[in-house]
Structure formats: C-alpha cells, structure tokens
C-alpha cells in the first residue's frame, strides 16, 4: 500500500481548530481509496517561541526533509512580530525545500455569496513565483536621517526562475482550459518586466504551443478580476504581483475562510507545504466557529500533489456538496460551527 508521510504543524490560534477536521477527511479518504498516511505531529509555533526563542527546533528542516508533504494550520500571535513568524518558519521552509510555486485556486462555490456584482464563472488558479522577483535582499537604505535619505530595492529575476514557474503554469493551463494569462508591467518597469514577458512567451511557444497566452498589465488585470473574472483561468505572476492578485481573488471567492494555498516544489524532490491563506485569527480562536474549508481544501490540493487524484477530487466535491446543501460557517453567512461543518463534509466522504 502507498504510504504518505505528512508533517502536520497545526500552529497557533484557529490553526489548532481547522487542522484536525482536515486530517479526519484525509483519513477517511485513505480507507476508501486504498492508501495510508503517517501523520507526524509537530508542536511548533508561537508557544515554542515563547519558551525557547525559536518558532521551530534547530533540526526542524532536517526532520521535515524526509516528509512527502507538510500541512500547516497557521502560525502567528498578537504578541509576536510578523517578521519572526515569517523568517522563523515560513521562509526557511520555502527556501530549503525550493517551493518556487505558490498555487492559489479560487472558485465560487454554490451557496456562497461573492462581493462581486457579476461573479459568474469565477474559477481560476493563480500561479505565483514564490522565491525571487521583487522580494529580494538586494538593496539598502542610505543617508539615514540626512538630507537626501533614500532606499533602493532591487527585483531579481533569473531566466531559469521565470522558465520553471511558466512551465508549471502552462502545464496546468493545458490540463484545464488551454488559456494562460501572464501579469506584467513592462510599460513602467522597463528592465525586469520585458524580460519576464520575453521568457514567458518563449517558454510557452517552445514547450506548450497549444496554450493560448495573454499578457495583461497588472493594473488592468486587477480590474478585470473584479469586473470580468471569467476571462481568466490560469494566471502566472511574479512574487509581488501574484501576492496582490491572489488576495483580490480570495476575496472574490466569498471569504478568507475558503482560500487555500500550496507552496510547491513541483518536481517533488522536496516536500511541498499546504495551508489555508488565512492566519491564526486570534479574534475568533477558541470559539469553535472558524471555517475549516480552506484547510480541508488545502488538504485536497496536497492529495492531488501526492498523486491521489481521485481522493482529491472526491474531497473537493464533498466541500462543494456540503455548501450547496446550505451547511456553512458564520463567515459565509451560515450558522454551523467548525465541527458541525466538518462533520457534514465527512458524512459525504
Ligand atoms: P495573522 O497575523 O496570523 O495573519 P490576522 O488576524 O492578521 O492573523 P487572519 O488570521 O487571516 O489575519 O484573520 C483576518 C480576519 O479574518 C479575522 O477577522 C478573522 O477572524 C477572519 N478569519 C480568518 N480565518 C478565518 C476562518 N477560517 N473562518 C472564519 N473567519 C476567519
Ligand atoms: Mg496578518
């Protein structure tokens, strides 16, 4: 029997509440589809930071290197600065395991109200470049406190980096509707963005001639996601543009409690990490009302990545059926608690 080794980091706040339902769903699917899962629970996050000064132990990355995937709830707490959370856990994992794709699907489920006036056909995937681009360490601050004070931040794009994220996005587009949108700003950012456009176009033309590529300015694309979301299916974007677009997209899907995210090493040489887009939500933690959908959907993405395609599809369908039947948590206008919603999904599995 196939056995998947999964490191589980429930983390902080509602992470502790939304992860157990996701594990229960995967366990149910394992029985039904004939695979096994070995969960390795990791008590990492803010509590560990308060007692040891580190979000995870020194050998955490080595421990996780033997996993097939990582499932994360949320890390972060009001008394801990955001950059401690980011640089103490999320970024080291992303870098060590070369998770150069951030995958963010959005769809409007039946039974969920979108803030958009015309959300019809909203069903898209954003492929965000996750390790280079605008989020670089190159630059500095000069003349601090003096006249002429200034800051410089360089964006770093490599041909190999653009090629590999384009390859992933174009392959996904080919398996979906054959349409790929590339986010650009080559009219204003005159060195890196024309390079991005060129490498994206060359890669698609050479390796995915059947994929129809559309290059759209980031400002126009942001408006389009609000006004005519169905024009797009798969979107490939740089680190910064992808970050912004995926939050717009998540909002159009109805609630941050729905949006999942995968930090992928597509070649599966290293474990990929799956998580909800939302954070630890200290304002609602401990009340049993958090929406577990985003984490369960993230678990479905994890199954897909591990090759359990049928189980992944069954899980996503169970989520859709549960919402369509009118079972929903408070963030999307329902009355179900975390456990009740999860129970309704489990019943459908
Ligand atoms: P962090 O710093 O960990 O990102 P945050 O408070 O900045 O935390 P979120 O945790 O994402 O950001 O919360 C933003 C808002 O969305 C909060 O009001 C929170 O209650 C709500 N929220 C987030 N996740 C969920 C969820 N799964 N179900 C219901 N509401 C949620
Ligand atoms: Mg936050």
Short mmCIF file of C-alpha atoms and ligand atoms in Angstrom, two decimals:
data_model
loop_
_atom_site.label_atom_id
_atom_site.label_comp_id
_atom_site.label_asym_id
_atom_site.label_seq_id
_atom_site.Cartn_x
_atom_site.Cartn_y
_atom_site.Cartn_z
CA UNK A 1 0.00 0.00 0.00
CA UNK A 2 1.19 3.55 -0.77
CA UNK A 3 2.09 5.40 2.42
CA UNK A 4 2.41 9.18 2.52
CA UNK A 5 4.44 10.68 5.34
CA UNK A 6 2.98 14.06 6.29
CA UNK A 7 4.36 16.54 8.79
CA UNK A 8 1.50 18.40 10.46
CA UNK A 9 2.02 21.81 12.05
CA UNK A 10 -1.33 22.96 13.49
CA UNK A 11 0.41 26.05 14.90
CA UNK A 12 -1.45 28.84 16.63
CA UNK A 13 -4.97 30.14 17.20
CA UNK A 14 -7.57 28.65 14.86
CA UNK A 15 -4.81 26.53 13.28
CA UNK A 16 -5.44 24.16 16.19
CA UNK A 17 -9.16 24.01 15.29
CA UNK A 18 -9.10 23.75 11.50
CA UNK A 19 -6.33 21.16 11.10
CA UNK A 20 -7.96 18.18 12.91
CA UNK A 21 -11.00 18.21 10.56
CA UNK A 22 -8.66 18.16 7.55
CA UNK A 23 -6.78 15.16 8.96
CA UNK A 24 -10.07 13.36 9.60
CA UNK A 25 -11.12 13.90 5.98
CA UNK A 26 -7.82 12.57 4.63
CA UNK A 27 -8.01 9.54 6.95
CA UNK A 28 -11.50 8.76 5.65
CA UNK A 29 -10.28 9.03 2.04
CA UNK A 30 -7.27 6.81 2.77
CA UNK A 31 -9.60 3.97 3.77
CA UNK A 32 -11.78 4.49 0.71
CA UNK A 33 -9.06 4.93 -1.92
CA UNK A 34 -6.54 2.44 -0.54
CA UNK A 35 -3.58 4.49 0.62
CA UNK A 36 -2.06 5.07 4.04
CA UNK A 37 -0.96 8.24 5.78
CA UNK A 38 1.60 8.56 8.53
CA UNK A 39 0.99 11.85 10.36
CA UNK A 40 3.95 13.34 12.20
CA UNK A 41 2.60 15.98 14.58
CA UNK A 42 4.84 18.97 15.18
CA UNK A 43 4.16 21.27 18.14
CA UNK A 44 5.84 24.25 16.58
CA UNK A 45 4.83 27.91 16.56
CA UNK A 46 4.34 30.75 18.99
CA UNK A 47 4.23 28.72 22.20
CA UNK A 48 7.58 27.17 21.41
CA UNK A 49 8.90 30.62 20.53
CA UNK A 50 7.87 32.00 23.92
CA UNK A 51 9.68 29.22 25.78
CA UNK A 52 12.77 28.75 23.55
CA UNK A 53 13.07 31.85 21.35
CA UNK A 54 12.59 29.81 18.16
CA UNK A 55 9.40 29.00 16.21
CA UNK A 56 10.75 25.55 15.41
CA UNK A 57 13.69 23.47 16.67
CA UNK A 58 17.12 23.80 15.07
CA UNK A 59 16.80 20.42 13.32
CA UNK A 60 13.23 21.06 12.09
CA UNK A 61 14.17 21.40 8.42
CA UNK A 62 16.20 18.18 8.53
CA UNK A 63 13.28 16.37 10.17
CA UNK A 64 10.83 17.62 7.53
CA UNK A 65 13.17 16.74 4.65
CA UNK A 66 12.02 13.11 4.93
CA UNK A 67 8.31 14.01 4.65
CA UNK A 68 6.26 13.71 1.46
CA UNK A 69 4.35 16.90 2.32
CA UNK A 70 3.69 19.39 5.09
CA UNK A 71 0.26 20.53 6.26
CA UNK A 72 0.22 23.83 8.18
CA UNK A 73 -2.63 25.48 10.08
CA UNK A 74 -1.42 28.97 10.92
CA UNK A 75 1.45 30.49 12.83
CA UNK A 76 1.44 33.89 14.47
CA UNK A 77 0.14 35.61 17.57
CA UNK A 78 -0.56 39.22 18.55
CA UNK A 79 2.44 39.37 20.93
CA UNK A 80 4.92 38.10 18.32
CA UNK A 81 6.16 40.34 15.48
CA UNK A 82 5.12 39.22 11.97
CA UNK A 83 8.71 39.01 10.76
CA UNK A 84 9.56 36.46 13.49
CA UNK A 85 6.81 34.21 12.17
CA UNK A 86 7.84 34.73 8.56
CA UNK A 87 11.60 34.40 8.93
CA UNK A 88 11.44 31.87 11.78
CA UNK A 89 9.34 29.29 9.98
CA UNK A 90 7.64 30.05 6.67
CA UNK A 91 10.52 31.48 4.64
CA UNK A 92 13.16 28.93 5.77
CA UNK A 93 10.78 26.12 4.75
CA UNK A 94 10.02 27.75 1.39
CA UNK A 95 13.71 28.25 0.62
CA UNK A 96 15.15 24.98 1.89
CA UNK A 97 12.55 22.94 0.02
CA UNK A 98 12.68 25.07 -3.15
CA UNK A 99 8.95 25.74 -3.08
CA UNK A 100 9.10 28.07 -6.05
CA UNK A 101 5.42 27.89 -6.94
CA UNK A 102 2.68 29.34 -4.80
CA UNK A 103 -0.59 27.90 -6.06
CA UNK A 104 -3.81 29.71 -5.15
CA UNK A 105 -7.10 28.44 -6.57
CA UNK A 106 -10.31 30.46 -6.29
CA UNK A 107 -13.78 29.34 -7.20
CA UNK A 108 -17.23 30.49 -6.28
CA UNK A 109 -19.00 27.57 -4.64
CA UNK A 110 -22.77 27.23 -4.96
CA UNK A 111 -24.30 28.58 -1.79
CA UNK A 112 -21.59 31.20 -1.21
CA UNK A 113 -22.15 34.89 -1.92
CA UNK A 114 -19.35 36.78 -3.66
CA UNK A 115 -18.87 40.51 -3.08
CA UNK A 116 -18.74 40.85 -6.88
CA UNK A 117 -21.78 42.03 -8.79
CA UNK A 118 -21.07 39.53 -11.60
CA UNK A 119 -19.06 36.63 -10.25
CA UNK A 120 -20.46 34.17 -12.84
CA UNK A 121 -17.88 31.63 -13.95
CA UNK A 122 -15.36 32.58 -11.26
CA UNK A 123 -12.99 29.61 -11.22
CA UNK A 124 -9.32 30.38 -11.57
CA UNK A 125 -5.86 29.48 -10.35
CA UNK A 126 -3.08 31.93 -9.64
CA UNK A 127 0.46 30.62 -10.00
CA UNK A 128 2.71 32.97 -8.06
CA UNK A 129 6.50 32.87 -8.36
CA UNK A 130 7.49 32.22 -4.75
CA UNK A 131 11.24 32.66 -4.29
CA UNK A 132 12.64 35.52 -6.38
CA UNK A 133 11.49 38.74 -8.07
CA UNK A 134 10.55 41.78 -6.05
CA UNK A 135 11.11 40.10 -2.66
CA UNK A 136 14.89 40.19 -2.74
CA UNK A 137 17.50 41.07 -0.16
CA UNK A 138 19.39 43.25 -2.64
CA UNK A 139 19.30 46.92 -1.82
CA UNK A 140 19.75 49.17 1.13
CA UNK A 141 18.99 52.42 2.91
CA UNK A 142 21.28 55.37 2.55
CA UNK A 143 21.82 58.75 4.21
CA UNK A 144 19.65 57.74 7.15
CA UNK A 145 18.23 60.82 8.83
CA UNK A 146 20.17 63.09 6.47
CA UNK A 147 19.12 65.24 3.60
CA UNK A 148 18.81 63.07 0.51
CA UNK A 149 17.75 59.98 2.52
CA UNK A 150 16.82 57.17 0.17
CA UNK A 151 16.15 53.46 -0.14
CA UNK A 152 16.86 51.08 -3.02
CA UNK A 153 15.21 47.69 -3.52
CA UNK A 154 16.26 45.57 -6.47
CA UNK A 155 13.98 43.00 -8.08
CA UNK A 156 15.93 39.92 -9.16
CA UNK A 157 14.58 37.76 -11.97
CA UNK A 158 16.51 34.83 -13.43
CA UNK A 159 15.80 33.14 -16.74
CA UNK A 160 15.70 29.75 -15.00
CA UNK A 161 13.33 31.10 -12.35
CA UNK A 162 10.87 32.51 -14.89
CA UNK A 163 11.08 29.40 -17.07
CA UNK A 164 10.27 26.95 -14.31
CA UNK A 165 7.26 28.83 -12.95
CA UNK A 166 5.96 29.36 -16.51
CA UNK A 167 6.40 25.66 -17.25
CA UNK A 168 4.30 24.77 -14.20
CA UNK A 169 1.58 27.31 -15.06
CA UNK A 170 1.43 26.40 -18.76
CA UNK A 171 1.20 22.70 -17.95
CA UNK A 172 -1.69 23.44 -15.59
CA UNK A 173 -3.35 25.62 -18.24
CA UNK A 174 -3.02 22.81 -20.79
CA UNK A 175 -4.78 20.39 -18.42
CA UNK A 176 -7.55 22.94 -17.72
CA UNK A 177 -8.88 25.24 -20.47
CA UNK A 178 -5.73 25.87 -22.51
CA UNK A 179 -5.60 29.55 -21.55
CA UNK A 180 -2.80 31.30 -19.66
CA UNK A 181 -2.68 34.94 -18.54
CA UNK A 182 0.68 36.48 -17.63
CA UNK A 183 0.71 39.54 -15.36
CA UNK A 184 3.16 42.23 -16.44
CA UNK A 185 4.03 45.91 -16.13
CA UNK A 186 6.51 46.26 -18.96
CA UNK A 187 5.33 49.78 -19.79
CA UNK A 188 6.54 51.13 -16.44
CA UNK A 189 9.12 48.64 -15.18
CA UNK A 190 11.44 48.65 -18.15
CA UNK A 191 14.13 46.07 -17.38
CA UNK A 192 12.74 43.15 -15.42
CA UNK A 193 9.22 43.07 -16.82
CA UNK A 194 10.14 42.98 -20.54
CA UNK A 195 12.49 40.13 -19.58
CA UNK A 196 9.62 38.36 -17.78
CA UNK A 197 7.38 38.83 -20.86
CA UNK A 198 10.05 37.51 -23.20
CA UNK A 199 10.90 34.39 -21.18
CA UNK A 200 7.23 33.56 -20.51
CA UNK A 201 6.40 33.90 -24.23
CA UNK A 202 9.43 31.88 -25.35
CA UNK A 203 8.76 29.09 -22.87
CA UNK A 204 5.10 28.78 -23.82
CA UNK A 205 5.83 28.92 -27.56
CA UNK A 206 8.60 26.32 -27.36
CA UNK A 207 7.05 23.83 -24.95
CA UNK A 208 3.29 24.46 -24.89
CA UNK A 209 2.33 25.63 -28.39
CA UNK A 210 -1.30 24.59 -27.78
CA UNK A 211 -1.63 27.02 -24.85
CA UNK A 212 -3.07 30.44 -25.67
CA UNK A 213 -1.04 33.11 -23.87
CA UNK A 214 -2.34 36.57 -22.99
CA UNK A 215 -0.08 39.15 -21.42
CA UNK A 216 -2.00 41.76 -19.38
CA UNK A 217 -0.81 44.79 -17.43
CA UNK A 218 -1.16 44.20 -13.70
CA UNK A 219 -3.40 47.23 -13.16
CA UNK A 220 -5.79 46.18 -15.92
CA UNK A 221 -5.71 42.58 -14.68
CA UNK A 222 -6.61 43.64 -11.13
CA UNK A 223 -9.66 45.46 -12.51
CA UNK A 224 -10.52 42.52 -14.73
CA UNK A 225 -10.55 40.12 -11.75
CA UNK A 226 -13.24 42.30 -10.21
CA UNK A 227 -15.25 43.10 -13.35
CA UNK A 228 -14.89 40.03 -15.58
CA UNK A 229 -13.19 37.26 -13.57
CA UNK A 230 -14.21 34.54 -16.05
CA UNK A 231 -11.86 35.98 -18.70
CA UNK A 232 -9.04 34.28 -16.78
CA UNK A 233 -8.37 30.66 -15.98
CA UNK A 234 -4.70 30.20 -15.05
CA UNK A 235 -2.67 33.31 -14.21
CA UNK A 236 1.12 33.34 -13.85
CA UNK A 237 2.62 36.25 -11.96
CA UNK A 238 5.77 37.42 -10.24
CA UNK A 239 6.13 37.25 -6.46
CA UNK A 240 4.67 40.71 -5.70
CA UNK A 241 2.02 40.81 -8.42
CA UNK A 242 0.94 37.26 -7.55
CA UNK A 243 0.67 38.18 -3.87
CA UNK A 244 -1.68 41.07 -4.60
CA UNK A 245 -3.76 39.27 -7.22
CA UNK A 246 -4.27 36.22 -5.02
CA UNK A 247 -5.72 38.29 -2.21
CA UNK A 248 -8.10 40.00 -4.63
CA UNK A 249 -9.09 36.60 -5.97
CA UNK A 250 -9.54 35.12 -2.48
CA UNK A 251 -11.83 38.00 -1.52
CA UNK A 252 -13.98 37.49 -4.62
CA UNK A 253 -14.46 33.84 -3.62
CA UNK A 254 -16.54 34.96 -0.64
CA UNK A 255 -14.34 34.60 2.46
CA UNK A 256 -10.75 34.25 3.51
CA UNK A 257 -12.01 31.16 5.36
CA UNK A 258 -12.29 29.41 1.97
CA UNK A 259 -8.97 30.19 0.26
CA UNK A 260 -6.24 27.51 0.24
CA UNK A 261 -2.63 27.74 -0.82
CA UNK A 262 0.10 25.33 -1.86
CA UNK A 263 3.80 26.13 -1.69
CA UNK A 264 5.08 23.65 -4.20
CA UNK A 265 8.28 22.00 -5.20
CA UNK A 266 6.72 20.66 -8.41
CA UNK A 267 9.45 18.08 -9.08
CA UNK A 268 8.71 16.54 -5.65
CA UNK A 269 12.42 16.46 -4.83
CA UNK A 270 11.47 18.15 -1.55
CA UNK A 271 8.24 18.27 0.45
CA UNK A 272 5.65 20.87 -0.53
CA UNK A 273 3.65 22.80 2.06
CA UNK A 274 -0.13 23.22 2.04
CA UNK A 275 -2.00 25.74 4.19
CA UNK A 276 -5.04 27.98 4.38
CA UNK A 277 -4.43 31.56 3.22
CA UNK A 278 -5.80 32.96 6.47
CA UNK A 279 -3.79 33.43 9.65
CA UNK A 280 -4.30 32.40 13.26
CA UNK A 281 -7.35 34.71 13.65
CA UNK A 282 -6.84 35.46 17.35
CA UNK A 283 -10.18 37.35 17.39
CA UNK A 284 -12.17 34.13 16.94
CA UNK A 285 -9.74 31.49 18.26
CA UNK A 286 -11.09 29.03 20.80
CA UNK A 287 -14.74 29.69 19.94
CA UNK A 288 -15.27 26.73 17.63
CA UNK A 289 -16.58 28.93 14.82
CA UNK A 290 -13.63 29.05 12.40
CA UNK A 291 -14.29 27.88 8.86
CA UNK A 292 -12.23 24.71 8.25
CA UNK A 293 -12.94 24.78 4.49
CA UNK A 294 -9.67 26.46 3.45
CA UNK A 295 -7.60 23.88 5.33
CA UNK A 296 -9.65 20.95 4.06
CA UNK A 297 -9.31 22.28 0.50
CA UNK A 298 -5.55 22.68 1.12
CA UNK A 299 -5.51 19.01 2.15
CA UNK A 300 -7.24 18.17 -1.15
CA UNK A 301 -4.50 20.05 -3.02
CA UNK A 302 -1.96 18.05 -1.04
CA UNK A 303 -3.58 14.77 -2.10
CA UNK A 304 -3.56 15.91 -5.72
CA UNK A 305 0.13 16.79 -5.44
CA UNK A 306 0.86 13.35 -3.93
CA UNK A 307 -0.81 11.69 -6.91
CA UNK A 308 -4.05 10.79 -5.10
CA UNK A 309 -6.07 12.48 -7.82
CA UNK A 310 -9.36 10.68 -7.25
CA UNK A 311 -9.28 11.25 -3.50
CA UNK A 312 -8.53 14.93 -4.07
CA UNK A 313 -11.47 15.29 -6.46
CA UNK A 314 -13.79 13.47 -4.05
CA UNK A 315 -12.79 15.79 -1.24
CA UNK A 316 -13.32 18.96 -3.27
CA UNK A 317 -16.69 17.63 -4.43
CA UNK A 318 -17.70 16.89 -0.81
CA UNK A 319 -16.88 20.50 0.08
CA UNK A 320 -18.97 21.81 -2.82
CA UNK A 321 -21.89 19.48 -1.96
CA UNK A 322 -21.82 20.50 1.70
CA UNK A 323 -22.04 24.19 0.82
CA UNK A 324 -24.68 23.56 -1.83
CA UNK A 325 -26.76 21.79 0.84
CA UNK A 326 -26.73 25.01 2.87
CA UNK A 327 -24.27 23.96 5.57
CA UNK A 328 -21.87 26.85 6.18
CA UNK A 329 -19.93 28.63 8.91
CA UNK A 330 -20.60 32.19 10.05
CA UNK A 331 -18.01 33.90 7.83
CA UNK A 332 -20.09 32.93 4.79
CA UNK A 333 -23.44 33.59 6.36
CA UNK A 334 -24.23 30.19 7.87
CA UNK A 335 -24.75 29.00 11.42
CA UNK A 336 -22.62 25.84 11.56
CA UNK A 337 -19.61 25.63 13.87
CA UNK A 338 -16.23 24.20 12.84
CA UNK A 339 -17.08 20.65 13.98
CA UNK A 340 -20.56 20.66 12.50
CA UNK A 341 -19.32 21.79 9.07
CA UNK A 342 -16.50 19.25 9.16
CA UNK A 343 -18.93 16.52 10.20
CA UNK A 344 -21.15 17.31 7.20
CA UNK A 345 -18.16 17.02 4.86
CA UNK A 346 -17.05 13.76 6.48
CA UNK A 347 -20.55 12.32 6.13
CA UNK A 348 -20.29 12.88 2.35
CA UNK A 349 -16.98 11.04 2.16
P1 LIG B 1 -2.18 36.57 11.13
O1 LIG B 1 -1.29 37.65 11.65
O2 LIG B 1 -1.93 35.23 11.74
O3 LIG B 1 -2.21 36.55 9.64
P2 LIG B 1 -4.59 38.15 11.11
O4 LIG B 1 -5.57 38.44 12.19
O5 LIG B 1 -3.76 39.22 10.56
O6 LIG B 1 -3.68 36.95 11.64
P3 LIG B 1 -6.31 36.35 9.80
O7 LIG B 1 -5.98 35.41 10.86
O8 LIG B 1 -6.27 35.84 8.43
O9 LIG B 1 -5.35 37.58 9.85
O10 LIG B 1 -7.75 36.98 10.09
C1 LIG B 1 -8.30 38.04 9.35
C2 LIG B 1 -9.81 38.11 9.64
O11 LIG B 1 -10.48 37.02 9.00
C3 LIG B 1 -10.14 37.97 11.12
O12 LIG B 1 -11.23 38.81 11.45
C4 LIG B 1 -10.52 36.54 11.28
O13 LIG B 1 -11.41 36.29 12.32
C5 LIG B 1 -11.15 36.19 9.94
N1 LIG B 1 -10.86 34.78 9.60
C6 LIG B 1 -9.66 34.28 9.24
N2 LIG B 1 -9.73 32.97 9.02
C7 LIG B 1 -11.00 32.60 9.25
C8 LIG B 1 -11.70 31.35 9.20
N3 LIG B 1 -11.08 30.19 8.87
N4 LIG B 1 -13.01 31.34 9.50
C9 LIG B 1 -13.64 32.48 9.83
N5 LIG B 1 -13.05 33.69 9.89
C10 LIG B 1 -11.74 33.77 9.62
MG1 LIG B 2 -1.87 39.02 9.40
#
